[in-house]
Short mmCIF file of C-alpha atoms and ligand atoms in Angstrom, two decimals:
data_model
loop_
_atom_site.label_atom_id
_atom_site.label_comp_id
_atom_site.label_asym_id
_atom_site.label_seq_id
_atom_site.Cartn_x
_atom_site.Cartn_y
_atom_site.Cartn_z
CA MET A 157 -26.31 19.95 -6.15
CA GLU A 158 -22.55 19.65 -6.38
CA ASN A 159 -21.00 22.07 -3.88
CA SER A 160 -19.40 25.09 -5.58
CA THR A 161 -15.63 24.77 -5.93
CA LYS A 162 -15.08 28.51 -6.55
CA ASN A 163 -12.70 30.00 -3.94
CA LYS A 164 -13.64 27.37 -1.40
CA PRO A 165 -11.31 24.40 -0.84
CA VAL A 166 -12.48 21.12 -2.31
CA LEU A 167 -13.25 18.68 0.48
CA VAL A 168 -13.27 14.98 -0.30
CA LEU A 169 -14.40 12.36 2.19
CA GLY A 170 -12.40 9.15 1.71
CA ILE A 171 -13.66 5.76 2.83
CA GLU A 172 -11.48 2.64 2.99
CA THR A 173 -12.63 -0.84 4.03
CA SER A 174 -10.75 -3.15 1.64
CA CYS A 175 -9.12 -5.36 4.29
CA ASP A 176 -8.70 -5.02 8.06
CA GLU A 177 -8.81 -1.26 8.60
CA THR A 178 -12.04 0.72 8.80
CA ALA A 179 -10.96 4.19 7.78
CA ALA A 180 -12.43 7.59 6.91
CA ALA A 181 -10.68 10.89 6.21
CA VAL A 182 -11.35 14.39 4.97
CA VAL A 183 -8.73 15.82 2.61
CA GLU A 184 -8.58 19.39 1.29
CA ASN A 185 -7.65 19.96 -2.37
CA GLY A 186 -6.19 16.46 -2.55
CA ARG A 187 -3.12 17.44 -0.52
CA VAL A 188 -3.99 18.59 3.01
CA ILE A 189 -5.24 16.13 5.61
CA ARG A 190 -8.06 17.64 7.67
CA SER A 191 -8.69 14.33 9.46
CA ASN A 192 -7.56 10.73 9.10
CA ILE A 193 -9.30 8.17 11.31
CA VAL A 194 -8.18 4.54 11.18
CA TYR A 195 -9.81 1.84 13.23
CA SER A 196 -7.47 -1.15 13.07
CA GLN A 197 -8.96 -4.63 13.41
CA ILE A 198 -5.59 -6.22 14.25
CA PRO A 199 -6.69 -7.30 17.77
CA LEU A 200 -9.69 -9.14 16.23
CA HIS A 201 -7.57 -11.13 13.75
CA GLU A 202 -4.35 -11.59 15.74
CA VAL A 203 -5.61 -14.70 17.49
CA TYR A 204 -6.18 -16.42 14.08
CA GLY A 205 -2.75 -15.46 12.71
CA GLY A 206 -4.26 -13.62 9.71
CA VAL A 207 -7.29 -11.71 8.46
CA VAL A 208 -10.58 -13.64 8.70
CA PRO A 209 -12.82 -12.18 5.94
CA GLU A 210 -16.14 -12.69 7.74
CA ILE A 211 -14.87 -11.05 10.91
CA ALA A 212 -13.44 -8.17 8.86
CA GLY A 213 -16.76 -7.54 7.09
CA ARG A 214 -18.76 -7.58 10.30
CA ALA A 215 -16.34 -5.27 12.11
CA HIS A 216 -16.49 -2.79 9.20
CA VAL A 217 -20.30 -2.72 9.49
CA GLU A 218 -20.04 -2.02 13.21
CA LYS A 219 -17.49 0.77 12.92
CA ILE A 220 -18.00 2.56 9.59
CA ASP A 221 -20.60 5.07 10.76
CA LEU A 222 -18.64 6.02 13.86
CA VAL A 223 -15.38 6.36 11.93
CA VAL A 224 -17.00 8.65 9.31
CA LYS A 225 -18.58 10.80 12.04
CA GLN A 226 -15.23 11.11 13.79
CA ALA A 227 -13.54 12.07 10.52
CA LEU A 228 -16.07 14.87 9.91
CA GLN A 229 -15.85 16.09 13.49
CA LYS A 230 -12.04 16.17 13.49
CA ALA A 231 -12.08 17.97 10.12
CA ASP A 232 -14.49 20.51 11.61
CA CYS A 233 -16.98 20.10 8.78
CA THR A 234 -20.41 18.63 8.12
CA LEU A 235 -21.64 16.26 5.46
CA HIS A 236 -22.97 19.28 3.53
CA ASP A 237 -19.49 20.78 3.20
CA LEU A 238 -18.28 17.77 1.21
CA ASN A 239 -17.63 18.13 -2.53
CA ALA A 240 -17.25 14.41 -3.17
CA VAL A 241 -17.24 10.99 -1.54
CA ALA A 242 -14.38 8.71 -2.61
CA VAL A 243 -14.40 5.03 -1.77
CA THR A 244 -12.12 2.05 -2.35
CA HIS A 245 -13.99 -0.37 -4.61
CA GLY A 246 -11.14 -2.84 -5.15
CA PRO A 247 -8.95 -4.77 -4.95
CA GLY A 248 -9.60 -6.40 -1.59
CA LEU A 249 -11.91 -8.73 0.29
CA VAL A 250 -15.35 -8.64 -1.27
CA GLY A 251 -17.33 -8.59 1.97
CA ALA A 252 -15.10 -5.88 3.39
CA LEU A 253 -15.18 -3.72 0.24
CA LEU A 254 -18.96 -3.97 0.04
CA VAL A 255 -19.37 -2.24 3.41
CA GLY A 256 -17.48 0.88 2.31
CA VAL A 257 -19.00 0.91 -1.18
CA SER A 258 -22.59 0.58 0.10
CA TYR A 259 -22.03 3.24 2.74
CA ALA A 260 -20.42 5.67 0.27
CA LYS A 261 -23.19 5.15 -2.30
CA ALA A 262 -25.92 5.83 0.26
CA LEU A 263 -24.11 8.94 1.45
CA ALA A 264 -23.51 10.29 -2.07
CA LEU A 265 -27.15 9.65 -3.03
CA SER A 266 -28.56 11.32 0.07
CA LEU A 267 -26.28 14.36 -0.32
CA SER A 268 -26.56 14.54 -4.14
CA CYS A 269 -22.79 14.57 -4.01
CA PRO A 270 -20.40 13.09 -6.61
CA LEU A 271 -19.20 9.56 -5.93
CA ILE A 272 -15.67 8.55 -6.96
CA GLY A 273 -14.54 4.90 -7.07
CA VAL A 274 -10.87 4.55 -6.13
CA ASN A 275 -8.47 1.69 -6.81
CA HIS A 276 -6.74 0.84 -3.53
CA ILE A 277 -3.33 0.52 -5.20
CA GLU A 278 -3.64 3.97 -6.75
CA GLY A 279 -4.62 5.22 -3.31
CA HIS A 280 -1.28 3.99 -1.95
CA ILE A 281 0.57 5.93 -4.66
CA TYR A 282 -1.35 9.13 -3.82
CA ALA A 283 -0.36 8.84 -0.14
CA ASN A 284 2.83 10.49 -1.42
CA TYR A 285 0.83 13.56 -2.52
CA LEU A 286 -0.11 14.13 1.11
CA SER A 287 3.51 14.08 2.22
CA TYR A 288 4.79 16.21 -0.72
CA PRO A 289 2.29 18.92 -1.68
CA ASP A 290 4.24 19.85 -4.85
CA LEU A 291 4.77 16.32 -6.15
CA ASN A 292 3.47 15.63 -9.67
CA PRO A 293 4.14 13.05 -12.38
CA PRO A 294 6.13 11.90 -14.28
CA PHE A 295 7.60 9.39 -11.86
CA LEU A 296 8.34 5.73 -11.30
CA CYS A 297 6.61 4.09 -8.35
CA LEU A 298 7.22 0.85 -6.49
CA VAL A 299 4.00 -0.21 -4.74
CA ALA A 300 4.63 -3.02 -2.26
CA SER A 301 1.78 -4.14 -0.02
CA GLY A 302 0.32 -7.27 1.50
CA GLY A 303 -1.50 -8.23 -1.68
CA HIS A 304 0.42 -6.49 -4.47
CA SER A 305 3.90 -5.63 -5.65
CA HIS A 306 4.14 -3.51 -8.79
CA ILE A 307 6.48 -1.09 -10.48
CA PHE A 308 4.54 1.56 -12.41
CA SER A 309 5.75 4.30 -14.67
CA VAL A 310 3.38 7.27 -14.45
CA ASP A 311 3.56 9.88 -17.23
CA GLU A 312 2.82 13.65 -17.17
CA ALA A 313 -0.88 13.02 -17.80
CA GLY A 314 -1.05 10.65 -14.82
CA ASP A 315 -1.42 7.56 -17.04
CA TYR A 316 0.08 4.35 -15.73
CA THR A 317 2.24 1.74 -17.41
CA LEU A 318 2.85 -1.46 -15.49
CA ILE A 319 6.50 -2.24 -16.12
CA GLY A 320 7.19 -4.94 -13.56
CA CYS A 321 5.51 -7.02 -10.89
CA THR A 322 5.88 -10.05 -8.69
CA GLN A 323 5.42 -13.37 -10.42
CA ASP A 324 3.95 -14.96 -7.28
CA ASP A 325 3.72 -13.66 -3.70
CA ALA A 326 3.48 -9.98 -2.88
CA ALA A 327 6.36 -8.54 -0.84
CA GLY A 328 4.20 -8.02 2.28
CA GLU A 329 2.81 -11.54 1.97
CA ALA A 330 6.37 -12.93 1.84
CA PHE A 331 7.35 -10.93 4.93
CA ASP A 332 4.24 -12.17 6.76
CA LYS A 333 4.94 -15.82 5.86
CA ALA A 334 8.59 -15.61 6.91
CA ALA A 335 7.51 -13.94 10.17
CA ARG A 336 5.13 -16.79 10.84
CA ILE A 337 7.93 -19.33 10.51
CA LEU A 338 9.84 -17.26 13.06
CA GLN A 339 6.75 -17.45 15.31
CA LEU A 340 6.14 -13.73 15.22
CA PRO A 341 2.49 -12.69 15.72
CA TYR A 342 0.32 -11.22 12.95
CA PRO A 343 0.92 -8.85 11.26
CA GLY A 344 4.42 -10.23 10.89
CA GLY A 345 6.02 -7.75 8.44
CA PRO A 346 6.62 -4.90 10.88
CA ARG A 347 7.70 -7.32 13.62
CA LEU A 348 10.19 -9.08 11.36
CA ASP A 349 11.54 -5.67 10.35
CA LYS A 350 12.16 -4.76 13.99
CA LEU A 351 13.72 -8.10 14.87
CA ALA A 352 15.97 -7.89 11.80
CA ASP A 353 17.60 -4.73 13.18
CA GLU A 354 19.30 -6.90 15.82
CA GLY A 355 20.51 -9.60 13.43
CA ASP A 356 23.29 -10.37 10.95
CA PRO A 357 21.94 -10.06 7.38
CA ASP A 358 24.70 -12.34 6.05
CA ALA A 359 24.00 -15.21 8.45
CA LEU A 360 21.89 -17.13 5.92
CA SER A 361 22.45 -17.07 2.19
CA LEU A 362 19.24 -17.20 0.17
CA PRO A 363 18.77 -17.80 -3.58
CA ARG A 364 17.95 -15.01 -6.02
CA PRO A 365 15.57 -16.15 -8.79
CA LYS A 366 16.23 -15.61 -12.50
CA LEU A 367 13.17 -14.18 -14.21
CA GLN A 368 12.14 -13.51 -17.78
CA GLY A 369 10.64 -10.06 -17.31
CA ARG A 370 13.47 -7.53 -16.89
CA TYR A 371 11.70 -5.69 -14.05
CA ASP A 372 9.81 -8.65 -12.56
CA TYR A 373 10.63 -10.30 -9.28
CA SER A 374 9.55 -13.36 -7.32
CA PHE A 375 9.42 -14.23 -3.64
CA SER A 376 8.08 -17.76 -3.67
CA GLY A 377 11.46 -19.51 -4.13
CA LEU A 378 13.02 -17.28 -1.52
CA LYS A 379 10.24 -18.07 0.94
CA THR A 380 10.54 -21.84 0.36
CA ALA A 381 14.33 -21.73 0.75
CA PHE A 382 13.87 -19.78 3.98
CA ILE A 383 11.31 -22.23 5.38
CA ASN A 384 13.52 -25.20 4.42
CA ALA A 385 16.59 -23.64 6.01
CA ILE A 386 14.76 -23.07 9.31
CA HIS A 387 13.26 -26.59 9.32
CA HIS A 388 16.65 -28.06 8.52
CA LYS A 389 18.28 -26.27 11.43
CA GLU A 390 15.49 -27.37 13.77
CA GLN A 391 15.69 -31.00 12.66
CA LYS A 392 19.45 -31.02 13.21
CA ASN A 393 19.10 -29.17 16.52
CA GLU A 394 21.41 -26.58 15.08
CA PRO A 395 21.17 -23.37 17.14
CA TYR A 396 20.29 -20.17 15.28
CA LYS A 397 19.33 -16.63 16.15
CA ARG A 398 15.86 -15.60 14.97
CA ALA A 399 17.16 -12.08 14.52
CA ASP A 400 19.84 -13.37 12.08
CA MET A 401 17.20 -15.22 10.07
CA ALA A 402 14.94 -12.17 9.99
CA ALA A 403 17.82 -9.92 8.90
CA SER A 404 18.85 -12.33 6.12
CA PHE A 405 15.30 -12.62 4.78
CA ARG A 406 14.71 -8.86 4.92
CA LYS A 407 17.99 -8.25 3.08
CA ALA A 408 17.05 -10.70 0.29
CA VAL A 409 13.56 -9.21 -0.25
CA VAL A 410 14.76 -5.63 -0.12
CA GLU A 411 17.70 -6.31 -2.47
CA MET A 412 15.35 -7.76 -5.05
CA LEU A 413 12.91 -4.85 -4.86
CA VAL A 414 15.68 -2.24 -4.95
CA GLU A 415 17.57 -3.94 -7.78
CA LYS A 416 14.50 -4.09 -10.06
CA THR A 417 13.27 -0.60 -9.20
CA MET A 418 16.67 0.97 -9.87
CA LEU A 419 17.12 -1.05 -13.07
CA ALA A 420 13.85 0.42 -14.30
CA ALA A 421 14.82 3.89 -13.06
CA ASP A 422 18.13 3.69 -15.01
CA ASP A 423 16.51 2.34 -18.19
CA PHE A 424 13.69 4.90 -18.09
CA LYS A 425 16.06 7.73 -17.08
CA THR A 426 13.55 8.66 -14.44
CA LYS A 427 14.06 11.76 -12.29
CA LYS A 428 11.64 10.81 -9.50
CA VAL A 429 11.17 7.50 -7.70
CA LEU A 430 8.26 6.93 -5.31
CA LEU A 431 7.73 4.18 -2.77
CA ALA A 432 4.22 3.24 -1.62
CA GLY A 433 2.16 0.54 0.12
CA GLY A 434 2.36 -1.08 3.55
CA VAL A 435 5.87 -2.42 2.90
CA ALA A 436 7.01 1.19 2.33
CA ALA A 437 7.22 1.23 6.15
CA ASN A 438 10.14 -1.23 5.98
CA SER A 439 13.15 0.53 7.43
CA LEU A 440 15.76 -1.17 5.21
CA LEU A 441 13.73 -0.64 2.01
CA ARG A 442 13.35 3.09 2.81
CA LYS A 443 17.08 3.39 3.52
CA ARG A 444 18.34 1.39 0.53
CA LEU A 445 16.10 3.10 -2.03
CA ARG A 446 17.08 6.50 -0.65
CA GLU A 447 20.79 5.57 -0.97
CA GLU A 448 20.47 4.26 -4.53
CA CYS A 449 18.43 7.27 -5.67
CA SER A 450 20.85 9.67 -4.03
CA LYS A 451 23.83 8.00 -5.81
CA ARG A 452 22.14 8.68 -9.13
CA GLY A 453 20.82 12.17 -8.33
CA ILE A 454 17.23 10.91 -8.51
CA ALA A 455 14.66 12.55 -6.20
CA PHE A 456 13.18 9.99 -3.83
CA TYR A 457 9.70 10.26 -2.31
CA LEU A 458 8.07 8.12 0.33
CA PRO A 459 4.96 8.61 2.46
CA ASP A 460 5.08 9.47 6.15
CA LEU A 461 5.09 6.25 8.17
CA SER A 462 1.50 6.93 9.26
CA LEU A 463 0.40 6.94 5.60
CA CYS A 464 2.15 3.73 4.44
CA GLY A 465 -0.46 1.31 5.79
CA ASP A 466 -4.10 1.35 4.74
CA ASN A 467 -5.84 4.65 5.44
CA ALA A 468 -8.60 6.75 3.92
CA ALA A 469 -6.61 9.99 3.46
CA MET A 470 -4.82 8.33 0.52
CA ILE A 471 -8.22 7.31 -0.92
CA ALA A 472 -9.49 10.88 -0.62
CA ALA A 473 -6.26 12.17 -2.24
CA ALA A 474 -6.68 9.77 -5.17
CA GLY A 475 -10.42 10.55 -5.31
CA TYR A 476 -9.64 14.27 -5.62
CA GLN A 477 -7.57 13.57 -8.76
CA GLY A 478 -10.56 11.76 -10.26
CA PHE A 479 -12.91 14.53 -9.12
CA ILE A 480 -10.98 17.31 -10.87
CA LYS A 481 -10.80 15.20 -14.04
CA GLY A 482 -14.60 14.94 -13.95
CA GLU A 483 -14.74 11.24 -13.13
CA ARG A 484 -18.02 10.23 -11.50
CA ALA A 485 -18.98 6.70 -10.43
CA PRO A 486 -22.55 5.55 -11.04
CA LEU A 487 -24.68 4.27 -8.18
CA SER A 488 -24.18 0.81 -9.66
CA LEU A 489 -20.56 0.97 -8.45
CA ASN A 490 -19.72 -2.45 -7.08
CA ALA A 491 -16.97 -4.06 -5.05
CA GLN A 492 -14.34 -5.53 -7.39
CA PRO A 493 -12.07 -7.87 -5.39
CA ALA A 494 -9.62 -8.32 -8.31
CA LEU A 495 -9.72 -4.75 -9.65
CA ARG A 496 -6.57 -3.84 -11.60
CA VAL A 497 -4.97 -0.46 -12.12
CA ARG A 498 -6.00 0.94 -15.53
CA CYS A 499 -2.80 0.93 -17.54
CA ILE A 500 -1.65 1.88 -20.99
CA PRO A 501 -0.12 -1.11 -22.80
CA SER A 502 3.61 -1.75 -22.38
CA ASP A 503 6.15 -3.84 -24.32
CA ALA A 504 8.26 -4.25 -21.23
CA THR A 505 6.28 -7.03 -19.50
O1 LIG B 614 -0.81 -1.77 2.19
P1 LIG B 614 -1.10 -2.60 3.37
O2 LIG B 614 -1.33 -1.90 4.69
O3 LIG B 614 -2.30 -3.54 3.09
C1 LIG B 614 -2.52 -4.07 1.81
O4 LIG B 614 -3.01 -3.32 0.94
O5 LIG B 614 -2.14 -5.25 1.65
O6 LIG B 614 0.14 -3.59 3.53
C2 LIG B 614 0.19 -4.51 4.56
C3 LIG B 614 1.45 -5.32 4.40
C4 LIG B 614 1.48 -6.50 5.36
O7 LIG B 614 1.88 -7.64 4.62
C5 LIG B 614 2.50 -6.06 6.37
O8 LIG B 614 3.15 -7.13 7.00
C6 LIG B 614 3.44 -5.27 5.52
O9 LIG B 614 2.60 -4.52 4.68
N1 LIG B 614 4.29 -4.37 6.32
C7 LIG B 614 5.63 -4.50 6.40
C8 LIG B 614 6.07 -3.49 7.29
N2 LIG B 614 4.97 -2.80 7.71
C9 LIG B 614 3.89 -3.35 7.10
N3 LIG B 614 6.48 -5.36 5.81
C10 LIG B 614 7.78 -5.24 6.09
N4 LIG B 614 8.28 -4.30 6.93
C11 LIG B 614 7.47 -3.42 7.56
N5 LIG B 614 7.97 -2.50 8.39
ZN1 LIG B 615 -3.07 -1.43 1.17
#
């Protein structure tokens, strides 16, 4: 039986295992975090310089049950209090996704509880709903993570239009690669961000690509130019400060993201801009988008730092939206490593 939603808050258990975080959370009415447990696998992957899919899958299997139990305990509820189980079913690493999906399906079946399949990228967007309880569409959202970089326009009904995206690397991926060249340990993005604070952002000039899509961007050329510049300096024994290089790279990536997001915001006459995804933790990106939005009188929203990276509270928040719309996933729900956000067609890309 589906638990009654009359008078009682709707409790959704979120489960996230798409990459290297095993996470479970209980969220009330899609907006209030009752618990948010994240077990990070960073120490397991650090030695390899990146995520090893087999290790990730195995670690999820070992931790998922414990993490869910902790989430319920912290939320002061039992499995029988849950109104729905929401799980990330893509995009991500197939072996990692399968752990969460299988666990969520078994739980939903045993509890006769609705199962909601959540797209990880949508989850990142809904992290903002946890930080701003009154936030609702329409809005424009830049989602920048390790695997994806998109600009979505979301209308009153909550329907998405993809208006721009990276033509090659995702923003987080570019940060991680640049960090590697600077010999920073995995995950490089946050470390490069910190190092950049001590450097001169104008020390190295980097190219800005010309692209066909008005709101599209690209990081591959920038990354290659950065790698070449560092190699060149090393070959010529030319001294350089790693902090200067980090600051110059961060400036170039952030400028590109801000320029395209604000171009779209101006064209679409948007009143709200949201930032989401792991790269939303980038200090310069947060600052620059806030400044540009403020100049134009646009309201700017960004998740708390603790909700930028992968977590299950955002999955529960997104799952709640599906739950109230009556969406239910069948028990044949499968991991979809290349799952895309369901969008309405656009002429802009
Ligand atoms: O959303 P996320 O946690 O995982 C994916 O869905 O991919 O994003 C992780 C990405 C990594 O590439 C990481 O280096 C990057 O976000 N990241 C950052 C910062 N914090 C995390 N990149 C730049 N600056 C940061 N402060
Ligand atoms: Zn993510």
